[in-house]
Amino acid sequence: MKITVVGAGAVGATTADNIIRRELAEEVVLLDIKEGVSEGKSLDMYQTAALLGFNTKPIGSTNDYEKTKGSDVVVITSGLPRKPGMTREELIGINAGIVKGVTENLLKYSPKAIVIVVSNPMDTMTYLALKESGIPKKRLIGMGGALDSARFKTYLALAMDVSPLDIHGMVIGGHGDTTMIPLTRLATYNGIPVSRFLSADQLEKVAADTMVGGATLTKLIGTSAWYAPGAATMMLVESIVRNQKRIVPCSVYLNGEYGQKDICMGVPVVLGRSGWEKIVNLRLSDAEKAAFEKSAEAVRSMNAALNL
C-alpha cells in the first residue's frame, strides 16, 4: 500500500503524520513545491518511528511526481490557506489552477488511485478534479463533511457536557459557512435523540457554531485549522484502505440523488477499498430538503466560475 499527500503545509503534513502513525501504508509520500520542506518534514516524522513504534516510511519530494508512482490513494491539500476575513468561495480563482495541475500529475503516475480532495472551496475543487480527470466518479471524494461532522459532534458534546465518543451526528450539504447543514434532528447521544437533552435554542446555537467552526478557528489562529482537518482526512483514508465500510458524509458526484444532478456535495456514503461504494439516502424533512436545495444553488454558483 502506498499513499501520497500533496501539499506539505499544516494540513498536508498533519494528514501524513496521522496516516503514518496509524500505519495505513508501507510508504507515504509527502510532496510540495517548496524546496526541502517535504523532505524535512518527512525526515522529522521518520525520526519519531523509534519513539512511537511504527514501520511506515515517509518520503519527501520537491515537485517530483515520479516518486508518487503506484499510489493507491492520493490526497490533495494544495492551495492557499484561508486568511482572516476570506471566505472559501474567494479562494476559487487561485486554487482551481493548482488543483487541476496536481490532479493531472498524480494520475499520470497513479492512474488507478482513489483521489481525496481537501483544497478549498472543496465542493468546487472536487467537481473540477472529476470533470478534468475523467476518472470514475466513485474514485473521487471531497473531504468536508467528515470535518464538519466532527465539529458538530464536538459542539454537541460541549453543550451536553458529555464525551464526543458517545455523540452521533452528521453534516451534509456544501462545505461552506452558509451552505453546510448540521442535522440536529437526527443527532443522537448513544442512540437517544439529543433533543431530549438540549432545548431548541441550544440546538440552534450548536448548528450556528458548527457552520462557522472553520471561520472561528481562522480568526483565533490567523490561518486555517489543521489538527481536525488532518485527522478527518486520515479517517477517510483509513476507511478506504482497510475496507471498513464506514458511513461518512463526503462530497461526491450526484446524478439524481437528493434531487441534484451534475454537482459534488456532501452526502453520507459508504467508504470501502474501491472508493465510495454507495450513497445513503436519508429521509430529510421538508425544511432539510429546502436547505439542501439552497446549499446546492450556492455550490452551483461557485462552480459556474470554473467555466468548464
mmCIF file of C-alpha atoms in Angstrom:
data_model
loop_
_atom_site.group_PDB
_atom_site.id
_atom_site.type_symbol
_atom_site.label_atom_id
_atom_site.label_comp_id
_atom_site.label_asym_id
_atom_site.label_seq_id
_atom_site.Cartn_x
_atom_site.Cartn_y
_atom_site.Cartn_z
ATOM 1 C CA MET A 1 0.000 0.000 0.000
ATOM 2 C CA LYS A 2 1.268 3.453 -0.956
ATOM 3 C CA ILE A 3 -0.325 6.790 -0.144
ATOM 4 C CA THR A 4 0.604 10.252 -1.427
ATOM 5 C CA VAL A 5 -0.227 13.578 0.193
ATOM 6 C CA VAL A 6 0.309 16.663 -1.951
ATOM 7 C CA GLY A 7 0.934 19.845 -0.005
ATOM 8 C CA ALA A 8 3.322 19.850 2.964
ATOM 9 C CA GLY A 9 1.643 22.732 4.736
ATOM 10 C CA ALA A 10 -0.020 22.361 8.113
ATOM 11 C CA VAL A 11 -2.999 20.308 6.855
ATOM 12 C CA GLY A 12 -0.985 18.112 4.491
ATOM 13 C CA ALA A 13 1.792 17.407 6.976
ATOM 14 C CA THR A 14 -0.692 16.651 9.758
ATOM 15 C CA THR A 15 -2.602 14.320 7.425
ATOM 16 C CA ALA A 16 0.599 12.483 6.507
ATOM 17 C CA ASP A 17 1.661 12.271 10.160
ATOM 18 C CA ASN A 18 -1.684 10.762 11.172
ATOM 19 C CA ILE A 19 -1.563 8.245 8.312
ATOM 20 C CA ILE A 20 1.972 7.242 9.236
ATOM 21 C CA ARG A 21 1.173 6.793 12.935
ATOM 22 C CA ARG A 22 -1.792 4.558 12.036
ATOM 23 C CA GLU A 23 0.458 2.527 9.687
ATOM 24 C CA LEU A 24 -2.051 2.685 6.847
ATOM 25 C CA ALA A 25 0.619 2.086 4.201
ATOM 26 C CA GLU A 26 4.176 0.887 3.722
ATOM 27 C CA GLU A 27 5.126 4.225 2.184
ATOM 28 C CA VAL A 28 3.676 7.720 2.482
ATOM 29 C CA VAL A 29 4.937 10.298 0.003
ATOM 30 C CA LEU A 30 4.685 13.962 1.034
ATOM 31 C CA LEU A 31 5.099 16.287 -1.950
ATOM 32 C CA ASP A 32 5.384 20.073 -2.076
ATOM 33 C CA ILE A 33 6.624 22.727 -4.498
ATOM 34 C CA LYS A 34 8.785 24.489 -1.909
ATOM 35 C CA GLU A 35 12.339 23.174 -1.922
ATOM 36 C CA GLY A 36 13.239 20.982 1.039
ATOM 37 C CA VAL A 37 10.019 21.394 3.036
ATOM 38 C CA SER A 38 8.522 17.965 2.345
ATOM 39 C CA GLU A 39 11.914 16.278 2.723
ATOM 40 C CA GLY A 40 12.493 17.987 6.051
ATOM 41 C CA LYS A 41 9.050 17.253 7.457
ATOM 42 C CA SER A 42 9.211 13.623 6.266
ATOM 43 C CA LEU A 43 12.583 13.131 7.949
ATOM 44 C CA ASP A 44 11.264 14.743 11.124
ATOM 45 C CA MET A 45 8.290 12.328 11.091
ATOM 46 C CA TYR A 46 10.535 9.318 10.450
ATOM 47 C CA GLN A 47 12.655 10.228 13.462
ATOM 48 C CA THR A 48 9.588 9.566 15.634
ATOM 49 C CA ALA A 49 9.308 5.945 14.424
ATOM 50 C CA ALA A 50 11.648 4.608 17.114
ATOM 51 C CA LEU A 51 9.698 6.596 19.721
ATOM 52 C CA LEU A 52 6.151 5.816 18.594
ATOM 53 C CA GLY A 53 6.680 2.332 17.198
ATOM 54 C CA PHE A 54 5.564 2.461 13.546
ATOM 55 C CA ASN A 55 7.117 0.981 10.405
ATOM 56 C CA THR A 56 5.595 3.187 7.705
ATOM 57 C CA LYS A 57 8.294 5.028 5.753
ATOM 58 C CA PRO A 58 7.660 8.714 4.910
ATOM 59 C CA ILE A 59 9.260 10.007 1.713
ATOM 60 C CA GLY A 60 9.644 13.702 0.926
ATOM 61 C CA SER A 61 9.581 15.067 -2.613
ATOM 62 C CA THR A 62 10.008 18.558 -4.041
ATOM 63 C CA ASN A 63 7.614 18.517 -7.006
ATOM 64 C CA ASP A 64 8.912 15.160 -8.306
ATOM 65 C CA TYR A 65 5.695 13.318 -9.087
ATOM 66 C CA GLU A 66 7.564 10.227 -10.260
ATOM 67 C CA LYS A 67 8.105 9.407 -6.578
ATOM 68 C CA THR A 68 4.314 9.121 -6.221
ATOM 69 C CA LYS A 69 4.114 6.376 -8.853
ATOM 70 C CA GLY A 70 1.843 3.481 -7.966
ATOM 71 C CA SER A 71 -0.050 5.222 -5.169
ATOM 72 C CA ASP A 72 -3.301 3.561 -4.094
ATOM 73 C CA VAL A 73 -4.737 6.717 -2.521
ATOM 74 C CA VAL A 74 -3.728 10.321 -3.206
ATOM 75 C CA VAL A 75 -4.716 13.310 -1.085
ATOM 76 C CA ILE A 76 -4.721 16.855 -2.471
ATOM 77 C CA THR A 77 -4.298 19.604 0.110
ATOM 78 C CA SER A 78 -2.550 22.054 -2.237
ATOM 79 C CA GLY A 79 -3.656 25.638 -2.448
ATOM 80 C CA LEU A 80 -3.592 28.821 -0.464
ATOM 81 C CA PRO A 81 -4.955 28.638 3.090
ATOM 82 C CA ARG A 82 -7.857 30.820 4.054
ATOM 83 C CA LYS A 83 -6.866 34.121 5.655
ATOM 84 C CA PRO A 84 -8.909 36.011 8.258
ATOM 85 C CA GLY A 85 -11.978 37.536 6.632
ATOM 86 C CA MET A 86 -11.566 35.439 3.482
ATOM 87 C CA THR A 87 -14.375 33.072 2.505
ATOM 88 C CA ARG A 88 -13.771 29.673 0.915
ATOM 89 C CA GLU A 89 -15.514 30.995 -2.174
ATOM 90 C CA GLU A 90 -12.870 33.701 -2.640
ATOM 91 C CA LEU A 91 -10.204 31.057 -2.968
ATOM 92 C CA ILE A 92 -11.673 29.542 -6.128
ATOM 93 C CA GLY A 93 -9.769 31.525 -8.745
ATOM 94 C CA ILE A 94 -6.380 30.794 -7.218
ATOM 95 C CA ASN A 95 -6.820 27.206 -6.158
ATOM 96 C CA ALA A 96 -8.593 25.919 -9.289
ATOM 97 C CA GLY A 97 -5.421 26.132 -11.371
ATOM 98 C CA ILE A 98 -3.382 24.468 -8.637
ATOM 99 C CA VAL A 99 -5.776 21.551 -8.126
ATOM 100 C CA LYS A 100 -6.118 20.932 -11.867
ATOM 101 C CA GLY A 101 -2.354 20.665 -12.353
ATOM 102 C CA VAL A 102 -1.829 18.496 -9.287
ATOM 103 C CA THR A 103 -4.613 16.087 -10.292
ATOM 104 C CA GLU A 104 -3.154 15.660 -13.787
ATOM 105 C CA ASN A 105 0.342 14.941 -12.442
ATOM 106 C CA LEU A 106 -0.861 12.470 -9.824
ATOM 107 C CA LEU A 107 -2.980 10.447 -12.238
ATOM 108 C CA LYS A 108 -0.146 10.384 -14.769
ATOM 109 C CA TYR A 109 1.813 8.176 -12.366
ATOM 110 C CA SER A 110 -1.074 6.573 -10.448
ATOM 111 C CA PRO A 111 -3.955 6.211 -12.936
ATOM 112 C CA LYS A 112 -5.897 3.820 -10.692
ATOM 113 C CA ALA A 113 -5.621 5.850 -7.495
ATOM 114 C CA ILE A 114 -8.526 6.974 -5.353
ATOM 115 C CA VAL A 115 -8.396 10.779 -5.103
ATOM 116 C CA ILE A 116 -9.341 12.715 -1.961
ATOM 117 C CA VAL A 117 -9.677 16.478 -2.363
ATOM 118 C CA VAL A 118 -9.172 18.704 0.681
ATOM 119 C CA SER A 119 -8.370 22.005 -1.066
ATOM 120 C CA ASN A 120 -10.950 24.782 -0.715
ATOM 121 C CA PRO A 121 -13.524 25.650 -1.878
ATOM 122 C CA MET A 122 -13.750 21.893 -1.534
ATOM 123 C CA ASP A 123 -17.007 21.021 -3.322
ATOM 124 C CA THR A 124 -15.996 23.063 -6.350
ATOM 125 C CA MET A 125 -12.434 21.701 -6.360
ATOM 126 C CA THR A 126 -13.838 18.146 -6.183
ATOM 127 C CA TYR A 127 -16.140 18.875 -9.123
ATOM 128 C CA LEU A 128 -13.217 20.396 -11.064
ATOM 129 C CA ALA A 129 -10.961 17.392 -10.395
ATOM 130 C CA LEU A 130 -13.674 14.978 -11.519
ATOM 131 C CA LYS A 131 -14.514 16.853 -14.720
ATOM 132 C CA GLU A 132 -10.903 17.466 -15.719
ATOM 133 C CA SER A 133 -9.604 13.985 -14.889
ATOM 134 C CA GLY A 134 -12.441 11.869 -16.256
ATOM 135 C CA ILE A 135 -11.836 9.143 -13.678
ATOM 136 C CA PRO A 136 -14.783 7.054 -12.412
ATOM 137 C CA LYS A 137 -16.863 9.151 -10.014
ATOM 138 C CA LYS A 138 -16.582 6.654 -7.171
ATOM 139 C CA ARG A 139 -12.821 7.203 -7.017
ATOM 140 C CA LEU A 140 -13.157 10.959 -6.431
ATOM 141 C CA ILE A 141 -14.031 12.107 -2.908
ATOM 142 C CA GLY A 142 -14.159 15.538 -1.307
ATOM 143 C CA MET A 143 -13.255 15.774 2.383
ATOM 144 C CA GLY A 144 -15.519 18.285 4.090
ATOM 145 C CA GLY A 145 -18.435 16.526 5.700
ATOM 146 C CA ALA A 146 -16.180 14.390 7.887
ATOM 147 C CA LEU A 147 -14.581 17.516 9.342
ATOM 148 C CA ASP A 148 -17.844 19.450 9.674
ATOM 149 C CA SER A 149 -19.468 16.448 11.357
ATOM 150 C CA ALA A 150 -16.588 16.164 13.833
ATOM 151 C CA ARG A 151 -17.046 19.819 14.730
ATOM 152 C CA PHE A 152 -20.801 19.302 15.031
ATOM 153 C CA LYS A 153 -20.303 16.395 17.423
ATOM 154 C CA THR A 154 -17.785 18.426 19.414
ATOM 155 C CA TYR A 155 -20.190 21.339 19.890
ATOM 156 C CA LEU A 156 -22.969 18.937 20.869
ATOM 157 C CA ALA A 157 -20.691 17.246 23.395
ATOM 158 C CA LEU A 158 -19.670 20.602 24.855
ATOM 159 C CA ALA A 159 -23.291 21.736 25.144
ATOM 160 C CA MET A 160 -24.269 18.487 26.869
ATOM 161 C CA ASP A 161 -21.030 18.065 28.865
ATOM 162 C CA VAL A 162 -20.547 14.509 27.639
ATOM 163 C CA SER A 163 -17.905 12.598 25.674
ATOM 164 C CA PRO A 164 -17.788 13.261 21.906
ATOM 165 C CA LEU A 165 -17.337 9.487 21.522
ATOM 166 C CA ASP A 166 -20.969 8.978 22.512
ATOM 167 C CA ILE A 167 -22.327 11.574 20.089
ATOM 168 C CA HIS A 168 -23.530 10.552 16.638
ATOM 169 C CA GLY A 169 -24.447 13.111 14.031
ATOM 170 C CA MET A 170 -23.589 14.384 10.614
ATOM 171 C CA VAL A 171 -23.420 17.488 8.481
ATOM 172 C CA ILE A 172 -24.462 17.397 4.828
ATOM 173 C CA GLY A 173 -24.595 19.937 2.006
ATOM 174 C CA GLY A 174 -21.848 22.256 0.836
ATOM 175 C CA HIS A 175 -18.626 22.689 2.806
ATOM 176 C CA GLY A 176 -19.086 26.389 3.438
ATOM 177 C CA ASP A 177 -20.041 28.738 6.251
ATOM 178 C CA THR A 178 -23.516 29.277 4.822
ATOM 179 C CA THR A 179 -24.044 26.041 2.902
ATOM 180 C CA MET A 180 -23.481 23.230 5.401
ATOM 181 C CA ILE A 181 -26.487 21.620 7.086
ATOM 182 C CA PRO A 182 -25.961 20.201 10.608
ATOM 183 C CA LEU A 183 -28.702 17.596 11.034
ATOM 184 C CA THR A 184 -29.702 18.314 14.626
ATOM 185 C CA ARG A 185 -32.941 16.349 14.203
ATOM 186 C CA LEU A 186 -31.047 13.120 13.559
ATOM 187 C CA ALA A 187 -28.212 13.567 16.065
ATOM 188 C CA THR A 188 -28.140 11.146 18.988
ATOM 189 C CA TYR A 189 -26.404 10.571 22.317
ATOM 190 C CA ASN A 190 -25.765 6.826 22.211
ATOM 191 C CA GLY A 191 -28.996 6.280 20.309
ATOM 192 C CA ILE A 192 -31.070 8.813 22.242
ATOM 193 C CA PRO A 193 -32.102 11.954 20.318
ATOM 194 C CA VAL A 194 -30.087 14.943 21.543
ATOM 195 C CA SER A 195 -33.322 16.939 21.546
ATOM 196 C CA ARG A 196 -34.115 15.194 24.843
ATOM 197 C CA PHE A 197 -31.122 16.865 26.437
ATOM 198 C CA LEU A 198 -30.922 20.221 24.656
ATOM 199 C CA SER A 199 -33.558 22.864 24.004
ATOM 200 C CA ALA A 200 -34.431 24.127 20.550
ATOM 201 C CA ASP A 201 -32.441 27.298 21.237
ATOM 202 C CA GLN A 202 -29.417 25.284 22.351
ATOM 203 C CA LEU A 203 -29.583 23.105 19.244
ATOM 204 C CA GLU A 204 -29.859 26.184 17.079
ATOM 205 C CA LYS A 205 -26.713 27.601 18.682
ATOM 206 C CA VAL A 206 -24.853 24.316 18.184
ATOM 207 C CA ALA A 207 -25.781 24.364 14.493
ATOM 208 C CA ALA A 208 -24.728 28.017 14.144
ATOM 209 C CA ASP A 209 -21.396 27.383 15.899
ATOM 210 C CA THR A 210 -20.778 24.382 13.640
ATOM 211 C CA MET A 211 -21.387 26.385 10.482
ATOM 212 C CA VAL A 212 -18.771 28.975 11.434
ATOM 213 C CA GLY A 213 -16.475 26.409 13.004
ATOM 214 C CA GLY A 214 -13.735 26.898 10.436
ATOM 215 C CA ALA A 215 -14.025 30.694 10.423
ATOM 216 C CA THR A 216 -13.896 30.758 14.227
ATOM 217 C CA LEU A 217 -10.564 28.937 14.217
ATOM 218 C CA THR A 218 -9.205 31.087 11.386
ATOM 219 C CA LYS A 219 -9.984 34.191 13.424
ATOM 220 C CA LEU A 220 -8.338 32.751 16.534
ATOM 221 C CA ILE A 221 -5.267 31.231 14.875
ATOM 222 C CA GLY A 222 -4.765 33.615 11.976
ATOM 223 C CA THR A 223 -4.938 30.878 9.340
ATOM 224 C CA SER A 224 -6.888 27.695 8.560
ATOM 225 C CA ALA A 225 -7.043 24.943 11.171
ATOM 226 C CA TRP A 226 -5.020 21.760 10.661
ATOM 227 C CA TYR A 227 -5.378 19.231 13.513
ATOM 228 C CA ALA A 228 -9.017 18.281 12.890
ATOM 229 C CA PRO A 229 -8.754 18.565 9.069
ATOM 230 C CA GLY A 230 -5.718 16.266 9.137
ATOM 231 C CA ALA A 231 -7.464 13.751 11.395
ATOM 232 C CA ALA A 232 -10.651 13.837 9.294
ATOM 233 C CA THR A 233 -8.683 13.165 6.114
ATOM 234 C CA MET A 234 -6.832 10.299 7.752
ATOM 235 C CA MET A 235 -10.171 8.794 8.796
ATOM 236 C CA LEU A 236 -11.312 8.737 5.153
ATOM 237 C CA VAL A 237 -8.037 7.139 4.069
ATOM 238 C CA GLU A 238 -8.294 4.524 6.814
ATOM 239 C CA SER A 239 -11.858 3.585 5.893
ATOM 240 C CA ILE A 240 -10.750 3.125 2.286
ATOM 241 C CA VAL A 241 -7.502 1.179 2.698
ATOM 242 C CA ARG A 242 -8.897 -1.026 5.474
ATOM 243 C CA ASN A 243 -12.206 -1.512 3.660
ATOM 244 C CA GLN A 244 -14.133 -0.519 6.786
ATOM 245 C CA LYS A 245 -17.438 0.328 5.052
ATOM 246 C CA ARG A 246 -17.949 3.338 7.308
ATOM 247 C CA ILE A 247 -20.759 5.796 6.576
ATOM 248 C CA VAL A 248 -19.174 9.230 6.270
ATOM 249 C CA PRO A 249 -20.537 12.475 4.791
ATOM 250 C CA CYS A 250 -18.348 13.212 1.755
ATOM 251 C CA SER A 251 -18.594 15.452 -1.268
ATOM 252 C CA VAL A 252 -19.354 13.148 -4.193
ATOM 253 C CA TYR A 253 -20.884 13.474 -7.643
ATOM 254 C CA LEU A 254 -24.672 13.401 -7.578
ATOM 255 C CA ASN A 255 -26.746 12.198 -10.503
ATOM 256 C CA GLY A 256 -30.288 12.496 -9.231
ATOM 257 C CA GLU A 257 -29.632 11.606 -5.603
ATOM 258 C CA TYR A 258 -31.097 14.113 -3.153
ATOM 259 C CA GLY A 259 -32.769 15.789 -6.141
ATOM 260 C CA GLN A 260 -29.493 17.092 -7.588
ATOM 261 C CA LYS A 261 -27.575 16.391 -10.789
ATOM 262 C CA ASP A 262 -24.119 17.291 -12.110
ATOM 263 C CA ILE A 263 -22.803 18.588 -8.800
ATOM 264 C CA CYS A 264 -20.499 17.454 -5.983
ATOM 265 C CA MET A 265 -21.948 17.930 -2.498
ATOM 266 C CA GLY A 266 -21.745 16.402 0.930
ATOM 267 C CA VAL A 267 -23.975 13.367 1.455
ATOM 268 C CA PRO A 268 -23.489 10.201 3.529
ATOM 269 C CA VAL A 269 -21.629 7.492 1.610
ATOM 270 C CA VAL A 270 -20.224 4.062 2.398
ATOM 271 C CA LEU A 271 -16.429 4.119 2.082
ATOM 272 C CA GLY A 272 -14.502 0.988 1.128
ATOM 273 C CA ARG A 273 -11.495 -0.256 -0.800
ATOM 274 C CA SER A 274 -12.871 0.859 -4.166
ATOM 275 C CA GLY A 275 -13.701 4.390 -3.007
ATOM 276 C CA TRP A 276 -17.238 5.466 -2.176
ATOM 277 C CA GLU A 277 -19.439 2.451 -2.760
ATOM 278 C CA LYS A 278 -22.942 3.850 -2.406
ATOM 279 C CA ILE A 279 -24.859 6.916 -1.345
ATOM 280 C CA VAL A 280 -27.063 6.541 1.731
ATOM 281 C CA ASN A 281 -30.441 8.186 1.209
ATOM 282 C CA LEU A 282 -31.583 9.964 4.361
ATOM 283 C CA ARG A 283 -35.247 10.750 4.850
ATOM 284 C CA LEU A 284 -34.951 14.504 5.116
ATOM 285 C CA SER A 285 -37.703 16.742 6.412
ATOM 286 C CA ASP A 286 -39.187 19.399 4.149
ATOM 287 C CA ALA A 287 -37.075 22.055 5.886
ATOM 288 C CA GLU A 288 -33.906 19.983 5.437
ATOM 289 C CA LYS A 289 -34.718 19.384 1.770
ATOM 290 C CA ALA A 290 -35.193 23.124 1.268
ATOM 291 C CA ALA A 291 -31.859 23.809 2.979
ATOM 292 C CA PHE A 292 -30.136 21.242 0.766
ATOM 293 C CA GLU A 293 -31.604 22.855 -2.359
ATOM 294 C CA LYS A 294 -30.428 26.278 -1.205
ATOM 295 C CA SER A 295 -26.971 24.844 -0.494
ATOM 296 C CA ALA A 296 -26.848 23.319 -3.984
ATOM 297 C CA GLU A 297 -27.664 26.680 -5.540
ATOM 298 C CA ALA A 298 -24.710 28.258 -3.733
ATOM 299 C CA VAL A 299 -22.343 25.477 -4.810
ATOM 300 C CA ARG A 300 -23.526 25.772 -8.432
ATOM 301 C CA SER A 301 -22.827 29.488 -8.284
ATOM 302 C CA MET A 302 -19.199 28.770 -7.383
ATOM 303 C CA ASN A 303 -18.919 26.010 -9.980
ATOM 304 C CA ALA A 304 -20.029 28.470 -12.656
ATOM 305 C CA ALA A 305 -16.813 30.431 -12.071
ATOM 306 C CA LEU A 306 -14.810 27.435 -13.333
ATOM 307 C CA ASN A 307 -16.067 27.995 -16.887
ATOM 308 C CA LEU A 308 -15.914 24.267 -17.674
#
